[in-house]
mmCIF file of C-alpha atoms in Angstrom:
data_model
loop_
_atom_site.group_PDB
_atom_site.id
_atom_site.type_symbol
_atom_site.label_atom_id
_atom_site.label_comp_id
_atom_site.label_asym_id
_atom_site.label_seq_id
_atom_site.Cartn_x
_atom_site.Cartn_y
_atom_site.Cartn_z
ATOM 1 C CA MET A 1124 -54.462 44.130 17.671
ATOM 2 C CA THR A 1125 -56.764 41.460 16.243
ATOM 3 C CA SER A 1126 -53.833 39.674 14.581
ATOM 4 C CA ILE A 1127 -51.868 39.533 17.832
ATOM 5 C CA SER A 1128 -54.809 38.149 19.831
ATOM 6 C CA THR A 1129 -55.556 35.537 17.143
ATOM 7 C CA GLN A 1130 -51.918 34.414 17.080
ATOM 8 C CA THR A 1131 -51.904 34.210 20.867
ATOM 9 C CA HIS A 1132 -55.109 32.115 20.754
ATOM 10 C CA PHE A 1133 -53.577 29.598 18.339
ATOM 11 C CA LYS A 1134 -50.367 29.382 20.397
ATOM 12 C CA THR A 1135 -52.405 28.765 23.527
ATOM 13 C CA ILE A 1136 -54.206 25.868 21.842
ATOM 14 C CA GLU A 1137 -50.957 24.404 20.528
ATOM 15 C CA ASN A 1138 -49.210 24.683 23.903
ATOM 16 C CA THR A 1139 -52.107 23.238 25.899
ATOM 17 C CA PRO A 1140 -50.950 20.133 27.803
ATOM 18 C CA PRO A 1141 -52.466 16.847 26.473
ATOM 19 C CA THR A 1142 -53.980 16.034 29.861
ATOM 20 C CA PHE A 1143 -55.932 19.292 29.842
ATOM 21 C CA LYS A 1144 -57.242 18.596 26.322
ATOM 22 C CA VAL A 1145 -58.415 15.131 27.355
ATOM 23 C CA ALA A 1146 -60.124 16.514 30.443
ATOM 24 C CA ALA A 1147 -61.896 19.141 28.342
ATOM 25 C CA LYS A 1148 -63.176 16.482 25.971
ATOM 26 C CA GLU A 1149 -64.253 14.235 28.811
ATOM 27 C CA SER A 1150 -66.337 16.968 30.380
ATOM 28 C CA LYS A 1151 -68.555 17.102 27.274
ATOM 29 C CA SER A 1152 -68.298 13.569 25.932
ATOM 30 C CA TYR A 1153 -72.103 13.337 25.979
ATOM 31 C CA VAL A 1154 -72.163 15.784 23.061
ATOM 32 C CA HIS A 1155 -70.745 13.058 20.805
ATOM 33 C CA PHE A 1156 -73.602 10.772 21.862
ATOM 34 C CA VAL A 1157 -76.247 13.391 21.064
ATOM 35 C CA ALA A 1158 -74.562 14.565 17.861
ATOM 36 C CA GLY A 1159 -74.350 11.023 16.499
ATOM 37 C CA GLY A 1160 -78.043 10.442 17.183
ATOM 38 C CA VAL A 1161 -79.175 13.690 15.567
ATOM 39 C CA GLY A 1162 -76.996 13.083 12.507
ATOM 40 C CA GLY A 1163 -78.357 9.565 12.137
ATOM 41 C CA LEU A 1164 -81.952 10.787 12.486
ATOM 42 C CA ILE A 1165 -81.705 13.442 9.776
ATOM 43 C CA GLY A 1166 -79.821 11.172 7.394
ATOM 44 C CA ALA A 1167 -82.274 8.285 7.794
ATOM 45 C CA VAL A 1168 -85.364 10.409 7.138
ATOM 46 C CA CYS A 1169 -83.856 12.033 4.040
ATOM 47 C CA THR A 1170 -82.817 8.733 2.445
ATOM 48 C CA SER A 1171 -85.636 6.397 3.562
ATOM 49 C CA PRO A 1172 -87.099 5.740 0.053
ATOM 50 C CA LEU A 1173 -83.793 4.379 -1.219
ATOM 51 C CA ASP A 1174 -83.420 2.270 1.915
ATOM 52 C CA VAL A 1175 -86.740 0.546 1.125
ATOM 53 C CA VAL A 1176 -85.681 -0.032 -2.491
ATOM 54 C CA LYS A 1177 -82.292 -1.385 -1.438
ATOM 55 C CA THR A 1178 -83.819 -3.877 1.007
ATOM 56 C CA ARG A 1179 -86.251 -5.203 -1.587
ATOM 57 C CA LEU A 1180 -83.614 -5.595 -4.267
ATOM 58 C CA GLN A 1181 -81.421 -7.507 -1.830
ATOM 59 C CA SER A 1182 -84.139 -10.043 -1.043
ATOM 60 C CA THR A 1183 -85.557 -12.924 -3.097
ATOM 61 C CA PHE A 1184 -89.175 -11.757 -2.718
ATOM 62 C CA TYR A 1185 -88.994 -9.068 -5.416
ATOM 63 C CA GLN A 1186 -86.398 -10.353 -7.824
ATOM 64 C CA GLN A 1187 -88.753 -12.481 -9.936
ATOM 65 C CA ALA A 1188 -91.445 -9.801 -10.109
ATOM 66 C CA MET A 1189 -88.958 -7.113 -11.127
ATOM 67 C CA GLY A 1190 -86.869 -9.313 -13.414
ATOM 68 C CA ALA A 1191 -83.718 -8.662 -11.391
ATOM 69 C CA SER A 1192 -82.256 -11.970 -12.559
ATOM 70 C CA ASN A 1193 -81.787 -10.423 -16.022
ATOM 71 C CA LEU A 1194 -79.318 -7.796 -14.809
ATOM 72 C CA HIS A 1195 -76.502 -9.382 -16.804
ATOM 73 C CA LYS A 1196 -78.472 -8.977 -20.048
ATOM 74 C CA ARG A 1197 -78.641 -5.192 -19.638
ATOM 75 C CA GLY A 1198 -75.157 -4.734 -18.235
ATOM 76 C CA PHE A 1199 -74.264 -4.931 -14.555
ATOM 77 C CA ILE A 1200 -74.098 -1.218 -13.637
ATOM 78 C CA PHE A 1201 -76.805 -0.029 -16.043
ATOM 79 C CA GLY A 1202 -79.051 -2.871 -14.943
ATOM 80 C CA HIS A 1203 -78.834 -1.789 -11.307
ATOM 81 C CA PHE A 1204 -79.775 1.795 -12.183
ATOM 82 C CA MET A 1205 -82.737 0.490 -14.188
ATOM 83 C CA GLU A 1206 -83.969 -1.698 -11.331
ATOM 84 C CA THR A 1207 -83.609 1.109 -8.805
ATOM 85 C CA GLY A 1208 -85.593 3.585 -10.894
ATOM 86 C CA LYS A 1209 -88.233 1.022 -11.850
ATOM 87 C CA LEU A 1210 -88.849 -0.053 -8.273
ATOM 88 C CA LEU A 1211 -88.972 3.549 -7.025
ATOM 89 C CA MET A 1212 -91.765 4.303 -9.513
ATOM 90 C CA ARG A 1213 -93.560 1.022 -8.897
ATOM 91 C CA ILE A 1214 -93.698 1.538 -5.126
ATOM 92 C CA ASN A 1215 -95.338 4.944 -5.554
ATOM 93 C CA GLN A 1216 -97.814 3.687 -8.193
ATOM 94 C CA VAL A 1217 -98.877 0.485 -6.417
ATOM 95 C CA GLU A 1218 -98.473 1.277 -2.719
ATOM 96 C CA GLY A 1219 -98.484 5.073 -2.558
ATOM 97 C CA PHE A 1220 -96.030 7.676 -1.300
ATOM 98 C CA ARG A 1221 -96.192 6.443 2.304
ATOM 99 C CA ALA A 1222 -94.618 3.144 1.234
ATOM 100 C CA TYR A 1223 -91.320 4.976 0.778
ATOM 101 C CA PHE A 1224 -91.175 5.235 4.551
ATOM 102 C CA LYS A 1225 -92.024 1.630 5.445
ATOM 103 C CA GLY A 1226 -89.847 0.470 8.281
ATOM 104 C CA LEU A 1227 -88.847 4.054 9.081
ATOM 105 C CA GLY A 1228 -90.209 3.735 12.637
ATOM 106 C CA PRO A 1229 -87.983 0.833 13.689
ATOM 107 C CA ASN A 1230 -85.252 2.270 11.480
ATOM 108 C CA LEU A 1231 -85.244 5.497 13.510
ATOM 109 C CA VAL A 1232 -85.520 3.526 16.744
ATOM 110 C CA GLY A 1233 -82.415 1.698 15.580
ATOM 111 C CA VAL A 1234 -80.516 4.511 13.873
ATOM 112 C CA ILE A 1235 -80.638 7.005 16.728
ATOM 113 C CA PRO A 1236 -79.171 4.730 19.433
ATOM 114 C CA ALA A 1237 -76.930 2.965 16.878
ATOM 115 C CA ARG A 1238 -75.294 6.183 15.734
ATOM 116 C CA SER A 1239 -75.170 7.530 19.265
ATOM 117 C CA ILE A 1240 -73.522 4.335 20.537
ATOM 118 C CA ASN A 1241 -71.173 4.168 17.554
ATOM 119 C CA PHE A 1242 -69.899 7.739 17.766
ATOM 120 C CA PHE A 1243 -69.717 7.677 21.557
ATOM 121 C CA THR A 1244 -67.886 4.324 21.653
ATOM 122 C CA TYR A 1245 -65.554 5.346 18.845
ATOM 123 C CA GLY A 1246 -64.636 8.647 20.502
ATOM 124 C CA ASN A 1247 -64.002 7.139 23.905
ATOM 125 C CA GLY A 1248 -62.298 4.096 22.422
ATOM 126 C CA LYS A 1249 -59.972 6.302 20.404
ATOM 127 C CA LYS A 1250 -59.051 8.203 23.551
ATOM 128 C CA MET A 1251 -58.421 5.008 25.510
ATOM 129 C CA TYR A 1252 -56.380 3.292 22.774
ATOM 130 C CA THR A 1253 -54.372 6.482 22.206
ATOM 131 C CA GLU A 1254 -53.391 6.505 25.881
ATOM 132 C CA LEU A 1255 -52.419 2.805 25.647
ATOM 133 C CA ASN A 1256 -50.358 3.684 22.573
ATOM 134 C CA TYR A 1257 -48.274 6.165 24.617
ATOM 135 C CA GLY A 1258 -50.305 9.158 23.505
ATOM 136 C CA LYS A 1259 -49.885 8.540 19.759
ATOM 137 C CA GLU A 1260 -53.080 8.700 17.681
ATOM 138 C CA THR A 1261 -52.247 6.506 14.691
ATOM 139 C CA ALA A 1262 -54.188 4.774 11.917
ATOM 140 C CA ALA A 1263 -54.012 1.561 13.973
ATOM 141 C CA VAL A 1264 -55.736 3.358 16.859
ATOM 142 C CA HIS A 1265 -58.491 4.509 14.496
ATOM 143 C CA LEU A 1266 -58.888 0.969 13.163
ATOM 144 C CA VAL A 1267 -59.181 -0.722 16.576
ATOM 145 C CA SER A 1268 -61.499 2.017 17.860
ATOM 146 C CA ALA A 1269 -63.799 1.656 14.851
ATOM 147 C CA ALA A 1270 -63.885 -2.145 15.156
ATOM 148 C CA THR A 1271 -64.777 -1.906 18.848
ATOM 149 C CA ALA A 1272 -67.541 0.608 18.140
ATOM 150 C CA GLY A 1273 -68.890 -1.557 15.323
ATOM 151 C CA ILE A 1274 -69.091 -4.740 17.421
ATOM 152 C CA VAL A 1275 -70.779 -2.971 20.340
ATOM 153 C CA THR A 1276 -73.288 -1.245 18.043
ATOM 154 C CA ALA A 1277 -74.129 -4.364 16.021
ATOM 155 C CA THR A 1278 -74.764 -6.451 19.138
ATOM 156 C CA ALA A 1279 -76.978 -3.835 20.775
ATOM 157 C CA THR A 1280 -79.173 -3.009 17.779
ATOM 158 C CA ASN A 1281 -79.522 -6.223 15.722
ATOM 159 C CA PRO A 1282 -83.127 -6.998 16.868
ATOM 160 C CA ILE A 1283 -84.277 -3.600 15.598
ATOM 161 C CA TRP A 1284 -82.773 -4.175 12.151
ATOM 162 C CA VAL A 1285 -84.467 -7.585 11.903
ATOM 163 C CA ILE A 1286 -87.866 -5.947 12.515
ATOM 164 C CA LYS A 1287 -87.085 -3.149 10.047
ATOM 165 C CA THR A 1288 -86.118 -5.647 7.349
ATOM 166 C CA ARG A 1289 -89.275 -7.707 7.835
ATOM 167 C CA LEU A 1290 -91.482 -4.615 7.562
ATOM 168 C CA GLN A 1291 -89.732 -3.330 4.446
ATOM 169 C CA LEU A 1292 -90.228 -6.651 2.694
ATOM 170 C CA GLN A 1293 -93.998 -6.234 3.010
ATOM 171 C CA GLY A 1294 -95.951 -5.050 0.014
ATOM 172 C CA ASN A 1295 -96.777 -6.435 -3.435
ATOM 173 C CA GLY A 1296 -99.229 -8.852 -1.818
ATOM 174 C CA ILE A 1297 -97.032 -9.623 1.194
ATOM 175 C CA ASN A 1298 -98.589 -8.132 4.344
ATOM 176 C CA ARG A 1299 -97.892 -10.292 7.328
ATOM 177 C CA TYR A 1300 -97.258 -7.749 10.073
ATOM 178 C CA LYS A 1301 -99.456 -4.836 11.209
ATOM 179 C CA GLY A 1302 -96.584 -2.859 12.668
ATOM 180 C CA SER A 1303 -93.328 -2.980 14.619
ATOM 181 C CA LEU A 1304 -94.857 -4.399 17.808
ATOM 182 C CA ASP A 1305 -96.865 -7.016 15.910
ATOM 183 C CA CYS A 1306 -93.721 -8.015 14.015
ATOM 184 C CA LEU A 1307 -91.772 -8.330 17.271
ATOM 185 C CA LEU A 1308 -94.465 -10.543 18.831
ATOM 186 C CA HIS A 1309 -94.659 -12.744 15.724
ATOM 187 C CA ILE A 1310 -90.897 -13.283 15.732
ATOM 188 C CA LEU A 1311 -90.798 -14.106 19.443
ATOM 189 C CA ARG A 1312 -93.757 -16.473 19.161
ATOM 190 C CA GLU A 1313 -92.654 -18.288 16.019
ATOM 191 C CA GLU A 1314 -88.858 -18.107 16.153
ATOM 192 C CA GLY A 1315 -87.964 -17.269 19.732
ATOM 193 C CA ILE A 1316 -85.256 -14.879 20.927
ATOM 194 C CA LYS A 1317 -82.864 -16.301 18.338
ATOM 195 C CA GLY A 1318 -85.089 -14.856 15.611
ATOM 196 C CA LEU A 1319 -84.184 -11.343 16.727
ATOM 197 C CA TYR A 1320 -80.511 -12.068 16.160
ATOM 198 C CA LYS A 1321 -80.747 -13.406 12.630
ATOM 199 C CA GLY A 1322 -78.042 -11.942 10.444
ATOM 200 C CA MET A 1323 -75.796 -11.259 13.446
ATOM 201 C CA SER A 1324 -72.861 -13.064 11.860
ATOM 202 C CA ALA A 1325 -73.229 -10.921 8.744
ATOM 203 C CA SER A 1326 -73.513 -7.826 10.950
ATOM 204 C CA TYR A 1327 -70.186 -8.675 12.565
ATOM 205 C CA LEU A 1328 -68.743 -9.186 9.097
ATOM 206 C CA GLY A 1329 -70.100 -5.738 8.268
ATOM 207 C CA VAL A 1330 -68.048 -4.219 11.082
ATOM 208 C CA ALA A 1331 -65.265 -4.174 8.489
ATOM 209 C CA GLU A 1332 -67.218 -1.575 6.513
ATOM 210 C CA GLY A 1333 -67.511 0.798 9.457
ATOM 211 C CA THR A 1334 -63.867 0.252 10.329
ATOM 212 C CA ILE A 1335 -62.694 1.056 6.806
ATOM 213 C CA GLN A 1336 -64.963 4.100 6.714
ATOM 214 C CA TRP A 1337 -63.666 5.572 9.989
ATOM 215 C CA VAL A 1338 -59.999 5.073 9.057
ATOM 216 C CA ILE A 1339 -60.427 6.681 5.620
ATOM 217 C CA TYR A 1340 -62.574 9.484 7.057
ATOM 218 C CA GLU A 1341 -60.031 10.423 9.716
ATOM 219 C CA ASN A 1342 -57.236 10.437 7.148
ATOM 220 C CA LEU A 1343 -59.105 12.476 4.524
ATOM 221 C CA LYS A 1344 -60.506 14.906 7.089
ATOM 222 C CA ARG A 1345 -56.983 15.686 8.247
ATOM 223 C CA ARG A 1346 -55.694 16.029 4.683
ATOM 224 C CA TRP A 1347 -58.565 18.217 3.481
ATOM 225 C CA SER A 1348 -58.688 20.551 6.485
ATOM 226 C CA VAL A 1349 -56.950 23.911 6.500
ATOM 227 C CA PRO A 1350 -54.101 24.068 9.080
ATOM 228 C CA LYS A 1351 -54.765 26.725 11.702
ATOM 229 C CA GLU A 1352 -51.562 28.569 10.860
ATOM 230 C CA GLN A 1353 -52.714 28.953 7.236
ATOM 231 C CA ILE A 1354 -56.088 30.516 8.048
ATOM 232 C CA GLN A 1355 -56.209 34.132 6.959
ATOM 233 C CA TYR A 1356 -57.068 36.524 9.802
ATOM 234 C CA ASN A 1357 -59.826 38.174 7.787
ATOM 235 C CA GLU A 1358 -61.208 34.888 6.449
ATOM 236 C CA ARG A 1359 -64.841 34.174 7.200
ATOM 237 C CA LEU A 1360 -65.331 31.339 9.700
ATOM 238 C CA ILE A 1361 -68.525 29.338 10.147
ATOM 239 C CA GLY A 1362 -68.743 27.653 13.528
ATOM 240 C CA GLY A 1363 -65.023 28.194 14.020
ATOM 241 C CA LYS A 1364 -64.091 26.508 10.727
ATOM 242 C CA THR A 1365 -63.507 27.704 7.183
ATOM 243 C CA ILE A 1366 -65.808 26.844 4.283
ATOM 244 C CA GLN A 1367 -62.998 24.661 2.944
ATOM 245 C CA ASP A 1368 -62.946 22.733 6.236
ATOM 246 C CA TRP A 1369 -66.675 21.991 6.058
ATOM 247 C CA ALA A 1370 -66.408 21.030 2.386
ATOM 248 C CA GLY A 1371 -63.514 18.747 3.324
ATOM 249 C CA HIS A 1372 -65.598 17.076 6.037
ATOM 250 C CA LEU A 1373 -68.462 16.470 3.588
ATOM 251 C CA GLY A 1374 -66.115 15.114 0.944
ATOM 252 C CA ALA A 1375 -64.292 12.900 3.434
ATOM 253 C CA ALA A 1376 -67.565 11.431 4.743
ATOM 254 C CA ALA A 1377 -68.963 10.738 1.276
ATOM 255 C CA THR A 1378 -65.708 9.321 -0.128
ATOM 256 C CA SER A 1379 -64.983 7.091 2.871
ATOM 257 C CA LYS A 1380 -68.509 5.657 2.809
ATOM 258 C CA PHE A 1381 -68.413 5.036 -0.933
ATOM 259 C CA VAL A 1382 -65.129 3.124 -0.750
ATOM 260 C CA ALA A 1383 -66.125 1.144 2.351
ATOM 261 C CA ALA A 1384 -69.565 0.264 0.968
ATOM 262 C CA CYS A 1385 -68.175 -0.970 -2.349
ATOM 263 C CA ILE A 1386 -65.653 -3.209 -0.591
ATOM 264 C CA ALA A 1387 -68.017 -4.705 1.997
ATOM 265 C CA TYR A 1388 -71.365 -4.670 0.149
ATOM 266 C CA PRO A 1389 -72.010 -8.448 -0.202
ATOM 267 C CA HIS A 1390 -72.487 -8.725 3.567
ATOM 268 C CA GLU A 1391 -75.546 -6.460 3.197
ATOM 269 C CA VAL A 1392 -77.232 -8.930 0.849
ATOM 270 C CA ILE A 1393 -76.335 -11.910 3.039
ATOM 271 C CA ARG A 1394 -77.661 -10.124 6.123
ATOM 272 C CA THR A 1395 -80.965 -9.311 4.419
ATOM 273 C CA ARG A 1396 -81.374 -12.918 3.225
ATOM 274 C CA LEU A 1397 -80.693 -14.263 6.710
ATOM 275 C CA ARG A 1398 -83.337 -11.928 8.163
ATOM 276 C CA GLN A 1399 -86.025 -12.911 5.682
ATOM 277 C CA PRO A 1400 -89.056 -14.749 7.120
ATOM 278 C CA ALA A 1401 -89.469 -18.437 6.299
ATOM 279 C CA GLU A 1402 -91.011 -19.280 2.909
ATOM 280 C CA ASN A 1403 -93.857 -21.801 3.276
ATOM 281 C CA GLY A 1404 -92.493 -22.731 6.687
ATOM 282 C CA ILE A 1405 -89.032 -23.465 5.295
ATOM 283 C CA ILE A 1406 -85.982 -21.434 6.325
ATOM 284 C CA LYS A 1407 -83.835 -21.267 3.200
ATOM 285 C CA TYR A 1408 -80.799 -19.487 4.621
ATOM 286 C CA THR A 1409 -79.421 -20.867 7.865
ATOM 287 C CA GLY A 1410 -75.971 -19.339 8.245
ATOM 288 C CA LEU A 1411 -73.410 -16.926 6.854
ATOM 289 C CA TRP A 1412 -71.339 -19.298 4.719
ATOM 290 C CA GLN A 1413 -74.321 -21.463 3.752
ATOM 291 C CA CYS A 1414 -76.123 -18.356 2.507
ATOM 292 C CA LEU A 1415 -73.066 -17.089 0.637
ATOM 293 C CA ARG A 1416 -72.531 -20.416 -1.159
ATOM 294 C CA LEU A 1417 -76.229 -20.888 -1.965
ATOM 295 C CA VAL A 1418 -76.712 -17.410 -3.412
ATOM 296 C CA ALA A 1419 -73.557 -17.719 -5.521
ATOM 297 C CA LYS A 1420 -74.601 -21.177 -6.742
ATOM 298 C CA GLU A 1421 -78.260 -20.448 -7.554
ATOM 299 C CA GLU A 1422 -78.101 -16.826 -8.686
ATOM 300 C CA GLY A 1423 -74.474 -16.111 -9.479
ATOM 301 C CA ILE A 1424 -71.945 -13.721 -7.943
ATOM 302 C CA ALA A 1425 -73.870 -10.723 -9.355
ATOM 303 C CA ALA A 1426 -76.702 -11.464 -6.893
ATOM 304 C CA LEU A 1427 -74.355 -10.555 -4.033
ATOM 305 C CA TYR A 1428 -74.502 -6.998 -5.366
ATOM 306 C CA GLY A 1429 -78.290 -6.816 -5.673
ATOM 307 C CA GLY A 1430 -79.548 -3.340 -4.773
ATOM 308 C CA MET A 1431 -76.028 -1.896 -4.646
ATOM 309 C CA THR A 1432 -76.928 1.159 -6.727
ATOM 310 C CA ALA A 1433 -79.840 2.034 -4.422
ATOM 311 C CA HIS A 1434 -77.569 1.337 -1.466
ATOM 312 C CA LEU A 1435 -74.827 3.685 -2.688
ATOM 313 C CA LEU A 1436 -77.337 6.366 -3.663
ATOM 314 C CA ARG A 1437 -78.630 6.185 -0.100
ATOM 315 C CA VAL A 1438 -75.570 5.658 2.114
ATOM 316 C CA VAL A 1439 -73.208 8.150 0.460
ATOM 317 C CA PRO A 1440 -75.448 11.222 0.960
ATOM 318 C CA ASN A 1441 -76.600 9.714 4.259
ATOM 319 C CA ALA A 1442 -73.003 9.584 5.497
ATOM 320 C CA ALA A 1443 -72.332 13.125 4.291
ATOM 321 C CA ILE A 1444 -75.439 14.449 6.078
ATOM 322 C CA MET A 1445 -74.791 12.449 9.240
ATOM 323 C CA PHE A 1446 -71.111 13.343 9.623
ATOM 324 C CA PHE A 1447 -71.765 16.977 8.737
ATOM 325 C CA CYS A 1448 -74.450 17.237 11.457
ATOM 326 C CA TYR A 1449 -72.183 15.412 13.883
ATOM 327 C CA GLU A 1450 -69.200 17.698 13.246
ATOM 328 C CA ALA A 1451 -71.391 20.814 13.389
ATOM 329 C CA ILE A 1452 -72.958 19.877 16.740
ATOM 330 C CA VAL A 1453 -69.644 18.846 18.290
ATOM 331 C CA GLN A 1454 -68.027 22.040 17.023
ATOM 332 C CA LYS A 1455 -70.856 24.129 18.480
ATOM 333 C CA PHE A 1456 -71.416 22.424 21.845
ATOM 334 C CA GLY A 1457 -68.417 20.141 22.417
ATOM 335 C CA HIS A 1458 -65.800 22.758 23.234
#
């Protein structure tokens, strides 16, 4: 009796008209907004220490003190692991455990709406572009949807990331701002509204990373999920999905972020440099291409990958946590 009802349930889902499915998703589209925010919140808190390390290794303020310019002498990959571990220990010894969470306030203020906006825009954009594509959800639809979500998110949240970057660069004798509000007022007073949009060009360049990630994630999630017709009737389900499904989601999120981050990483360094405060009243980096050329000329191509190890150690588990929370919440409340 159970087998017959289960088969009937799957057939009902398969035979459901597309318009009904869309309407069902529309009725609870807010769940994607909430799920994205919660996933971003948990991921950001768990990986905050590595975010601080990554930001410092990307900037010029800590490279001389930490000897980051000698990366090539120790080997590129090994050197990055050494710098990451050394800075993690140094922060705790010199500034205390709380320093691992510098900039977490504005980071959370940015992450929660950023992830909410991104997931919400992506989901609705995918639906809209699928309809324009005659009901076919293709890789091109995923790509355009991800690019749209990335541009909207970057534009809306750039001021928050500028403040977060400035706060994370404090320490080791550099203490210019008392907090997020003080940092905001300083920027407005000394640099004007434009100061809050420093690094915007690099942020738009970084949209490519999110786009690549979404396309790979969608593809891998589909490949690594168990087809409904292959689910055993006595198999244990968690939240309506098999353990293999959840493992596939985690693997897809981590893999897609790793690949995307490796491809697009230099924009992270450029963005951090553009958001740095002026040194002795002089703004060293004035634009995307100027910054790229100057860093490559003065420090070499390797400098464009400063902090990459800390970045990957942070964003890969962060993506896995965030997407897992997102999928779990949508699965629980979105249907």
